Tab-separated table of C-alpha atoms in Angstrom:
chain	number	residue	atom	x	y	z
A	4	MET	CA	51.476	29.422	-40.962
A	5	THR	CA	51.131	27.757	-37.623
A	6	SER	CA	51.034	24.048	-37.195
A	7	GLU	CA	49.827	22.455	-34.027
A	8	ARG	CA	51.477	19.210	-34.834
A	9	GLY	CA	54.954	18.271	-33.791
A	10	PRO	CA	57.515	17.401	-36.405
A	11	ALA	CA	57.703	14.350	-38.533
A	12	THR	CA	55.782	11.597	-36.885
A	13	ALA	CA	54.400	9.279	-39.513
A	14	TYR	CA	50.678	9.805	-39.840
A	15	ASP	CA	50.219	6.120	-40.265
A	16	ASP	CA	51.152	5.546	-36.654
A	17	ARG	CA	48.381	7.713	-35.320
A	18	PRO	CA	45.472	7.605	-37.674
A	19	TYR	CA	42.887	8.148	-34.959
A	20	THR	CA	44.450	10.966	-33.063
A	21	ARG	CA	44.841	13.424	-35.890
A	22	GLY	CA	43.094	16.535	-34.846
A	23	GLY	CA	43.663	20.190	-34.267
A	24	ALA	CA	41.610	22.680	-32.348
A	25	VAL	CA	38.755	20.385	-31.434
A	26	ASP	CA	39.583	17.276	-29.513
A	27	ARG	CA	37.578	14.578	-31.199
A	28	THR	CA	37.232	12.680	-27.946
A	29	ASP	CA	34.895	15.470	-26.865
A	30	VAL	CA	32.473	14.736	-29.650
A	31	GLY	CA	30.700	11.959	-27.767
A	32	ALA	CA	30.240	14.191	-24.726
A	33	LEU	CA	29.011	17.072	-26.880
A	34	VAL	CA	26.463	14.822	-28.567
A	35	GLN	CA	25.211	13.684	-25.185
A	36	SER	CA	24.930	17.262	-23.921
A	37	ALA	CA	23.084	18.268	-27.076
A	38	VAL	CA	20.677	15.373	-26.571
A	39	ASP	CA	20.083	16.698	-23.060
A	40	GLY	CA	19.162	20.098	-24.431
A	41	ASP	CA	22.438	21.993	-24.329
A	42	THR	CA	22.325	24.471	-27.209
A	43	ALA	CA	25.972	25.449	-26.726
A	44	ALA	CA	26.998	21.825	-27.162
A	45	TRP	CA	25.122	21.680	-30.456
A	46	LYS	CA	26.807	24.866	-31.584
A	47	ALA	CA	30.187	23.394	-30.685
A	48	LEU	CA	29.364	20.326	-32.772
A	49	VAL	CA	28.460	22.529	-35.721
A	50	ASP	CA	31.644	24.548	-35.364
A	51	GLY	CA	33.795	21.462	-35.023
A	52	LEU	CA	32.229	19.322	-37.714
A	53	SER	CA	30.541	21.520	-40.305
A	54	PRO	CA	33.863	22.169	-42.101
A	55	LEU	CA	34.177	18.395	-42.482
A	56	VAL	CA	30.672	18.126	-43.966
A	57	TRP	CA	31.389	21.051	-46.261
A	58	SER	CA	34.679	19.567	-47.398
A	59	VAL	CA	32.931	16.299	-48.302
A	60	VAL	CA	30.429	18.265	-50.366
A	61	ARG	CA	33.212	20.191	-52.093
A	62	ALA	CA	35.248	17.046	-52.648
A	63	HIS	CA	32.359	15.712	-54.732
A	64	ARG	CA	32.228	18.836	-56.889
A	65	LEU	CA	28.519	19.442	-56.608
A	66	SER	CA	27.017	22.652	-57.905
A	67	ASP	CA	26.520	25.287	-55.249
A	68	ALA	CA	22.762	24.703	-55.138
A	69	ASP	CA	23.091	20.933	-54.800
A	70	GLY	CA	25.937	21.255	-52.341
A	71	HIS	CA	23.952	23.573	-50.108
A	72	GLU	CA	21.000	21.195	-50.111
A	73	VAL	CA	23.156	18.205	-49.313
A	74	TYR	CA	24.855	20.072	-46.492
A	75	GLN	CA	21.490	21.041	-44.998
A	76	THR	CA	20.037	17.571	-45.436
A	77	VAL	CA	22.979	16.099	-43.563
A	78	TRP	CA	22.590	18.452	-40.618
A	79	PHE	CA	18.805	18.082	-40.532
A	80	ARG	CA	19.199	14.331	-40.407
A	81	PHE	CA	21.920	14.532	-37.780
A	82	ALA	CA	19.654	16.650	-35.580
A	83	GLN	CA	16.837	14.205	-36.186
A	84	HIS	CA	18.951	11.197	-35.233
A	85	LEU	CA	20.679	12.877	-32.323
A	86	GLY	CA	20.277	10.651	-29.302
A	87	ARG	CA	19.749	7.619	-31.487
A	88	ILE	CA	23.236	7.537	-32.916
A	89	ARG	CA	24.804	4.319	-31.772
A	90	GLU	CA	28.374	5.556	-31.360
A	91	PRO	CA	28.154	9.248	-30.435
A	92	HIS	CA	31.939	9.645	-30.351
A	93	LYS	CA	31.961	8.739	-34.029
A	94	ALA	CA	29.506	11.472	-34.959
A	95	GLY	CA	32.105	12.889	-37.350
A	96	SER	CA	32.192	9.651	-39.287
A	97	TRP	CA	28.407	9.501	-39.233
A	98	LEU	CA	28.194	12.992	-40.724
A	99	ALA	CA	30.917	12.281	-43.263
A	100	SER	CA	29.355	9.085	-44.557
A	101	THR	CA	25.878	10.613	-44.622
A	102	ALA	CA	27.267	13.517	-46.641
A	103	ARG	CA	29.010	11.114	-49.003
A	104	ASN	CA	25.846	9.108	-49.586
A	105	GLU	CA	23.826	12.230	-50.319
A	106	CYS	CA	26.513	13.494	-52.684
A	107	LEU	CA	26.517	10.202	-54.557
A	108	LYS	CA	22.726	10.376	-54.852
A	109	VAL	CA	22.949	13.830	-56.381
A	110	ILE	CA	25.550	12.621	-58.857
A	111	LYS	CA	23.378	9.628	-59.718
A	112	SER	CA	20.276	11.719	-60.258
A	113	LEU	CA	22.180	14.100	-62.514
A	114	ARG	CA	23.518	11.191	-64.551
A	115	ARG	CA	19.999	9.977	-65.100
A	116	LEU	CA	18.817	13.339	-66.246
A	117	THR	CA	21.743	13.975	-68.562
A	118	PRO	CA	23.143	10.623	-69.602
A	119	THR	CA	25.510	11.993	-72.227
A	120	ASP	CA	26.764	15.123	-70.558
A	121	ASP	CA	29.209	15.466	-67.755
A	122	PRO	CA	26.770	15.771	-64.896
A	123	LEU	CA	29.047	17.549	-62.533
A	124	LEU	CA	28.892	21.254	-62.642
A	125	LEU	CA	32.082	22.991	-61.827
A	126	ASP	CA	32.082	24.527	-58.454
A	127	ARG	CA	33.416	27.909	-57.667
A	128	ALA	CA	34.798	29.369	-54.536
A	129	SER	CA	32.247	30.743	-52.146
A	130	GLU	CA	31.678	34.447	-52.389
A	131	ASP	CA	31.290	34.860	-48.698
A	132	LEU	CA	33.903	37.209	-47.411
A	133	THR	CA	35.570	35.719	-44.369
A	134	PRO	CA	37.623	37.750	-41.910
A	135	GLU	CA	40.690	36.062	-43.356
A	136	GLN	CA	39.614	37.117	-46.821
A	137	SER	CA	39.224	40.695	-45.710
A	138	VAL	CA	42.726	40.640	-44.325
A	139	LEU	CA	43.990	39.203	-47.552
A	140	ASP	CA	42.370	41.978	-49.480
A	141	SER	CA	44.409	44.573	-47.679
A	142	GLU	CA	47.320	45.805	-49.688
A	143	GLU	CA	50.086	44.669	-47.401
A	144	ALA	CA	48.859	41.129	-47.617
A	145	ALA	CA	48.653	41.123	-51.378
A	146	ALA	CA	51.734	38.986	-51.756
A	147	GLN	CA	50.440	36.389	-49.359
A	148	SER	CA	47.084	36.469	-51.051
A	149	GLU	CA	48.730	35.725	-54.336
A	150	ARG	CA	50.616	32.859	-52.792
A	151	VAL	CA	47.470	31.355	-51.315
A	152	ARG	CA	45.648	31.607	-54.622
A	153	PHE	CA	48.596	30.071	-56.397
A	154	LEU	CA	48.658	27.152	-53.978
A	155	TRP	CA	44.925	26.678	-54.394
A	156	GLN	CA	45.214	26.788	-58.153
A	157	GLU	CA	47.783	24.002	-58.144
A	158	PHE	CA	45.672	22.021	-55.696
A	159	GLU	CA	42.621	22.355	-57.944
A	160	ALA	CA	44.661	21.177	-60.893
A	161	LEU	CA	45.669	17.922	-59.208
A	162	GLY	CA	44.084	14.736	-60.460
A	163	GLU	CA	40.546	14.123	-59.317
A	164	ARG	CA	41.380	11.465	-56.726
A	165	CYS	CA	44.076	13.561	-55.111
A	166	ARG	CA	41.976	16.678	-55.170
A	167	GLN	CA	39.142	14.794	-53.520
A	168	LEU	CA	41.281	13.218	-50.811
A	169	LEU	CA	43.102	16.415	-49.956
A	170	ARG	CA	39.914	18.492	-49.922
A	171	VAL	CA	38.582	16.304	-47.116
A	172	LEU	CA	41.908	16.082	-45.290
A	173	ILE	CA	42.244	19.849	-45.128
A	174	ALA	CA	38.976	20.437	-43.344
A	175	SER	CA	39.565	22.517	-40.249
A	176	PRO	CA	39.932	21.113	-37.621
A	177	PRO	CA	41.652	18.203	-39.365
A	178	PRO	CA	39.449	15.120	-39.597
A	179	SER	CA	40.535	11.725	-38.292
A	180	TYR	CA	41.389	9.056	-40.823
A	181	GLN	CA	38.207	7.249	-39.837
A	182	GLU	CA	36.237	10.320	-40.803
A	183	VAL	CA	38.123	10.614	-44.081
A	184	SER	CA	37.436	6.947	-44.717
A	185	ALA	CA	33.714	7.497	-44.113
A	186	ALA	CA	33.745	10.602	-46.289
A	187	LEU	CA	35.294	8.965	-49.319
A	188	GLY	CA	34.618	5.255	-48.955
A	189	ILE	CA	38.270	4.317	-48.884
A	190	ALA	CA	40.025	2.069	-46.376
A	191	VAL	CA	41.670	3.802	-43.426
A	192	GLY	CA	44.916	2.023	-44.199
A	193	SER	CA	45.178	3.433	-47.695
A	194	ILE	CA	44.717	7.056	-46.676
A	195	GLY	CA	48.262	7.602	-45.397
A	196	PRO	CA	49.994	6.323	-48.540
A	197	MET	CA	47.535	8.151	-50.804
A	198	ARG	CA	48.007	11.353	-48.894
A	199	GLN	CA	51.740	11.036	-49.230
A	200	ARG	CA	51.533	10.490	-52.965
A	201	CYS	CA	49.164	13.394	-53.447
A	202	LEU	CA	51.161	15.853	-51.374
A	203	ARG	CA	54.323	14.763	-53.137
A	204	ARG	CA	52.659	15.441	-56.453
A	205	LEU	CA	51.445	18.824	-55.277
A	206	ARG	CA	54.903	19.696	-54.017
A	207	ALA	CA	56.374	18.714	-57.369
A	208	ARG	CA	53.911	20.974	-59.180
A	209	LEU	CA	54.756	23.865	-56.901
A	210	ASP	CA	58.462	23.281	-57.323
A	211	ALA	CA	58.069	23.096	-61.069
A	212	ARG	CA	56.512	26.523	-61.059
A	213	GLY	CA	59.185	27.745	-58.724
A	214	ALA	CA	56.875	29.029	-56.069
A	215	LEU	CA	56.329	28.553	-52.353
B	30	MET	CA	67.239	15.205	-48.341
B	31	ASN	CA	64.327	16.348	-50.325
B	32	GLY	CA	65.935	18.156	-53.178
B	33	ARG	CA	64.522	21.491	-52.160
B	34	ASN	CA	67.268	22.677	-49.873
B	35	GLY	CA	67.696	25.939	-51.660
B	36	ARG	CA	64.092	26.787	-51.137
B	37	ASN	CA	63.990	25.582	-47.575
B	38	GLY	CA	67.064	27.532	-46.694
B	39	THR	CA	65.554	30.902	-47.413
B	40	ASN	CA	62.556	32.596	-45.976
B	41	ASP	CA	62.249	35.358	-48.517
B	42	ASP	CA	59.232	34.068	-50.352
B	43	GLU	CA	57.697	32.336	-47.351
B	44	PRO	CA	56.773	35.144	-45.013
B	45	ASP	CA	54.872	33.047	-42.506
B	46	ASP	CA	56.790	29.843	-42.703
B	47	PHE	CA	57.974	29.051	-39.209
B	48	PHE	CA	59.963	26.081	-40.313
B	49	GLY	CA	62.019	27.443	-43.142
B	50	GLU	CA	65.140	27.722	-41.033
B	51	VAL	CA	65.184	24.047	-40.127
B	52	PRO	CA	68.151	22.678	-42.048
B	53	PHE	CA	66.956	19.122	-42.540
B	54	VAL	CA	63.305	18.869	-43.324
B	55	ASP	CA	62.214	15.407	-44.216
B	56	GLU	CA	59.391	14.724	-46.582
B	57	GLU	CA	56.868	13.823	-43.924
B	58	PHE	CA	57.452	17.105	-42.205
B	59	ASP	CA	57.209	18.984	-45.474
B	60	HIS	CA	53.914	17.222	-46.191
B	61	ASP	CA	52.507	18.163	-42.811
B	62	ARG	CA	53.400	21.752	-43.501
B	63	LEU	CA	52.008	21.702	-47.013
B	64	GLU	CA	48.778	20.185	-45.761
B	65	GLU	CA	48.510	22.878	-43.121
B	66	GLU	CA	49.047	25.594	-45.710
B	67	LEU	CA	46.338	24.062	-47.850
B	68	ARG	CA	44.059	23.967	-44.814
B	69	GLN	CA	44.536	27.664	-44.322
B	70	ALA	CA	43.984	28.311	-48.002
B	71	ALA	CA	40.719	26.343	-47.829
B	72	ALA	CA	39.619	28.376	-44.811
B	73	ILE	CA	40.199	31.527	-46.833
B	74	LEU	CA	39.051	30.556	-50.312
B	75	ASP	CA	36.420	27.899	-49.671
B	76	PRO	CA	35.000	28.239	-46.151
B	77	VAL	CA	31.638	26.961	-44.977
B	78	PRO	CA	29.222	29.631	-46.224
B	79	ALA	CA	27.887	31.667	-43.319
B	80	GLU	CA	24.256	30.939	-44.164
B	81	LEU	CA	24.949	27.198	-44.085
B	82	ARG	CA	26.603	27.391	-40.703
B	83	ARG	CA	23.535	29.268	-39.509
B	84	ALA	CA	21.231	26.635	-41.005
B	85	ALA	CA	23.120	23.881	-39.201
B	86	ILE	CA	22.833	25.693	-35.889
B	87	GLU	CA	19.124	26.264	-36.396
B	88	ALA	CA	18.666	22.596	-37.275
B	89	TYR	CA	18.925	21.848	-33.563
B	90	THR	CA	15.195	22.410	-33.252
B	91	LEU	CA	14.648	19.382	-35.491
B	92	HIS	CA	15.861	17.275	-32.628
B	93	ASP	CA	12.633	15.628	-31.546
B	94	LEU	CA	12.578	12.654	-29.265
B	95	ASP	CA	8.789	12.423	-29.191
B	96	ALA	CA	8.441	11.338	-32.776
B	97	ARG	CA	9.436	7.989	-34.127
B	98	ILE	CA	11.755	8.021	-37.105
B	99	ALA	CA	10.576	6.208	-40.198
B	100	GLU	CA	13.737	5.006	-41.883
B	101	LEU	CA	14.299	5.106	-45.581
B	102	THR	CA	14.175	1.500	-46.739
B	103	PHE	CA	13.858	2.005	-50.485
B	104	ASP	CA	15.064	4.786	-52.741
B	105	SER	CA	14.585	4.319	-56.474
B	106	LEU	CA	17.641	6.447	-57.063
B	107	VAL	CA	19.787	3.794	-55.424
B	108	ASP	CA	17.754	0.618	-55.386
B	109	ALA	CA	16.055	0.612	-58.786
B	110	ILE	CA	17.534	-0.091	-62.177
B	111	PRO	CA	17.056	2.931	-64.403
B	112	VAL	CA	14.814	2.542	-67.425
B	113	ARG	CA	16.761	3.216	-70.572
B	114	GLY	CA	15.810	6.478	-72.165
B	115	ALA	CA	13.304	7.324	-69.486
B	116	VAL	CA	13.424	10.930	-68.416
B	117	ASP	CA	11.670	12.543	-65.502
B	118	VAL	CA	11.158	9.231	-63.770
B	119	PRO	CA	9.491	9.757	-60.413
B	120	ARG	CA	11.585	9.270	-57.315
B	121	MET	CA	10.055	6.425	-55.331
B	122	LEU	CA	10.759	6.366	-51.624
B	123	THR	CA	9.656	3.989	-48.911
B	124	PHE	CA	9.943	4.734	-45.219
B	125	HIS	CA	9.305	2.235	-42.527
B	126	THR	CA	8.856	2.213	-38.764
B	127	GLY	CA	7.248	-0.405	-36.574
B	128	GLY	CA	4.012	-1.353	-38.259
B	129	LEU	CA	3.764	1.704	-40.502
B	130	THR	CA	4.991	2.036	-44.061
B	131	VAL	CA	5.017	5.323	-45.962
B	132	ASP	CA	5.338	5.177	-49.741
B	133	VAL	CA	6.177	8.481	-51.395
B	134	GLU	CA	6.511	9.434	-55.036
B	135	VAL	CA	8.165	12.715	-55.936
B	136	THR	CA	7.885	14.237	-59.406
B	137	ASP	CA	8.247	17.709	-60.844
B	138	GLU	CA	4.504	18.097	-60.335
B	139	GLY	CA	4.560	17.386	-56.652
B	140	LEU	CA	4.425	14.651	-54.117
B	141	MET	CA	2.029	11.735	-53.686
B	142	GLY	CA	1.941	9.171	-50.976
B	143	GLN	CA	0.318	6.175	-49.417
B	144	LEU	CA	0.229	4.979	-45.814
B	145	LEU	CA	0.185	1.262	-45.151
B	146	PRO	CA	-1.806	-0.115	-43.512
B	147	PRO	CA	-4.285	2.430	-44.943
B	148	GLN	CA	-5.309	4.981	-42.357
B	149	SER	CA	-5.985	8.662	-42.070
B	150	ALA	CA	-3.341	10.997	-40.720
B	151	SER	CA	-2.498	14.659	-40.613
B	152	ILE	CA	0.775	15.315	-42.394
B	153	GLU	CA	3.174	18.197	-42.393
B	154	VAL	CA	5.678	18.559	-45.232
B	155	LEU	CA	8.777	19.901	-43.493
B	156	ARG	CA	11.399	21.750	-45.516
B	157	GLY	CA	13.580	22.728	-42.604
B	158	PRO	CA	13.127	24.095	-39.111
B	159	GLY	CA	9.748	25.794	-38.931
B	160	ALA	CA	6.253	24.864	-39.939
B	161	GLY	CA	5.591	23.140	-43.236
B	162	ALA	CA	2.604	22.729	-45.543
B	163	SER	CA	-0.243	20.721	-44.047
B	164	LEU	CA	-1.791	17.738	-45.804
B	165	THR	CA	-4.266	15.082	-44.871
B	166	ALA	CA	-4.136	11.407	-45.662
B	167	ASP	CA	-7.653	10.124	-46.355
B	168	ASP	CA	-9.163	6.959	-44.905
B	169	MET	CA	-7.437	4.996	-47.650
B	170	GLY	CA	-4.086	6.411	-46.528
B	171	ARG	CA	-3.592	8.500	-49.673
B	172	PHE	CA	-2.134	11.983	-49.662
B	173	ALA	CA	-0.841	14.455	-52.215
B	174	CYS	CA	0.873	17.811	-52.407
B	175	ALA	CA	0.946	19.979	-55.537
B	176	THR	CA	4.402	21.413	-54.966
B	177	PRO	CA	7.525	19.245	-55.165
B	178	PRO	CA	9.804	19.417	-52.116
B	179	GLY	CA	12.731	20.727	-54.169
B	180	GLY	CA	15.407	20.320	-51.520
B	181	PRO	CA	15.630	18.755	-48.093
B	182	PHE	CA	12.301	17.478	-46.838
B	183	ALA	CA	10.693	15.236	-44.256
B	184	LEU	CA	7.110	14.244	-43.554
B	185	ARG	CA	5.742	14.541	-40.059
B	186	LEU	CA	2.730	12.272	-39.725
B	187	ARG	CA	0.264	12.233	-36.893
B	188	THR	CA	-1.779	9.057	-36.986
B	189	ALA	CA	-4.376	7.980	-34.447
B	190	ALA	CA	-1.678	6.063	-32.613
B	191	GLU	CA	1.580	7.988	-32.883
B	192	VAL	CA	3.729	10.729	-34.366
B	193	VAL	CA	6.197	9.627	-37.024
B	194	VAL	CA	8.801	11.648	-38.934
B	195	THR	CA	10.409	10.344	-42.081
B	196	GLU	CA	14.202	10.554	-42.366
B	197	TRP	CA	15.386	13.789	-43.850
B	198	LEU	CA	16.481	13.528	-47.409
B	199	ARG	CA	16.834	15.629	-50.498
B	200	ALA	CA	14.415	15.313	-53.373
């Protein structure tokens, strides 16, 4: 596994500069270019931020059908508001909070329809075969595949709050803490400590099963 | 240090762990690594579905600076107190821009609406990029559509004075 981050700097000291492949400071410029008609800029925004939107949807455990509709609604509205967004460099936060609001509406509407039942349908992993998946399916990578599935299994079995926080944090490229805050409605300052707790718990689970 | 020295000291079961040989790995560092591994697992096991990525790219055509956006100012799902025991309550939505108000009611049977102040308009029910079903608001500002949106939708209204698009939402 490659990590683009240097070793052991406390996240809390740099909540706004978290970020991997896509430099978030480019987001404002990309939004402006997209407003001016640059299709490539729009595509770059989708590539950089759609994993964040998707992770917010998944963090809320919507059914596939609802999740797909929320995801589309968010991007339709973003396109509609493009050029009217007050702080273009915070487009990631805009998308994250819009996705959160739409997710909460879905959950609310399901509660109204089925007041006694658990409204949230269990999600399942997407069946789309990614290039990475294809690699994993090859025989030589079977061991790694098993390890990844094992890790995911333990992640899924974490408590709901931890699962939700981590699902957003592990979007790729990594979201800023402001984006995570917008995605989950939690204060920026509490993300670092929560993350630490959750990862510690996950590590303990993995250790207990003697893997990784 | 972190109680996992035995594990961190060997690479046998961590084929792609670049950091396993580091003798002293503090917890923060371990967490960064664990998060990164999870990120890669998510990219493999729960990526953005290809058709959704495509849909987001195609959404660019919804960027339309000529139309005014009518903002959602009331949504019964959020702003109304649910009636106990009521099922299939209609979703009531109000959009507002400048001097125009658009009231919309969505049920399983379809969509009904009212423009205020009352006026005629041609209306397109958008479901995504591409043309939508065409409706007409009569002189009293009333309009109706027999099919419910069932997913993301927006109304594009052409009145005598202007073009207005309601905020995209899911109903």
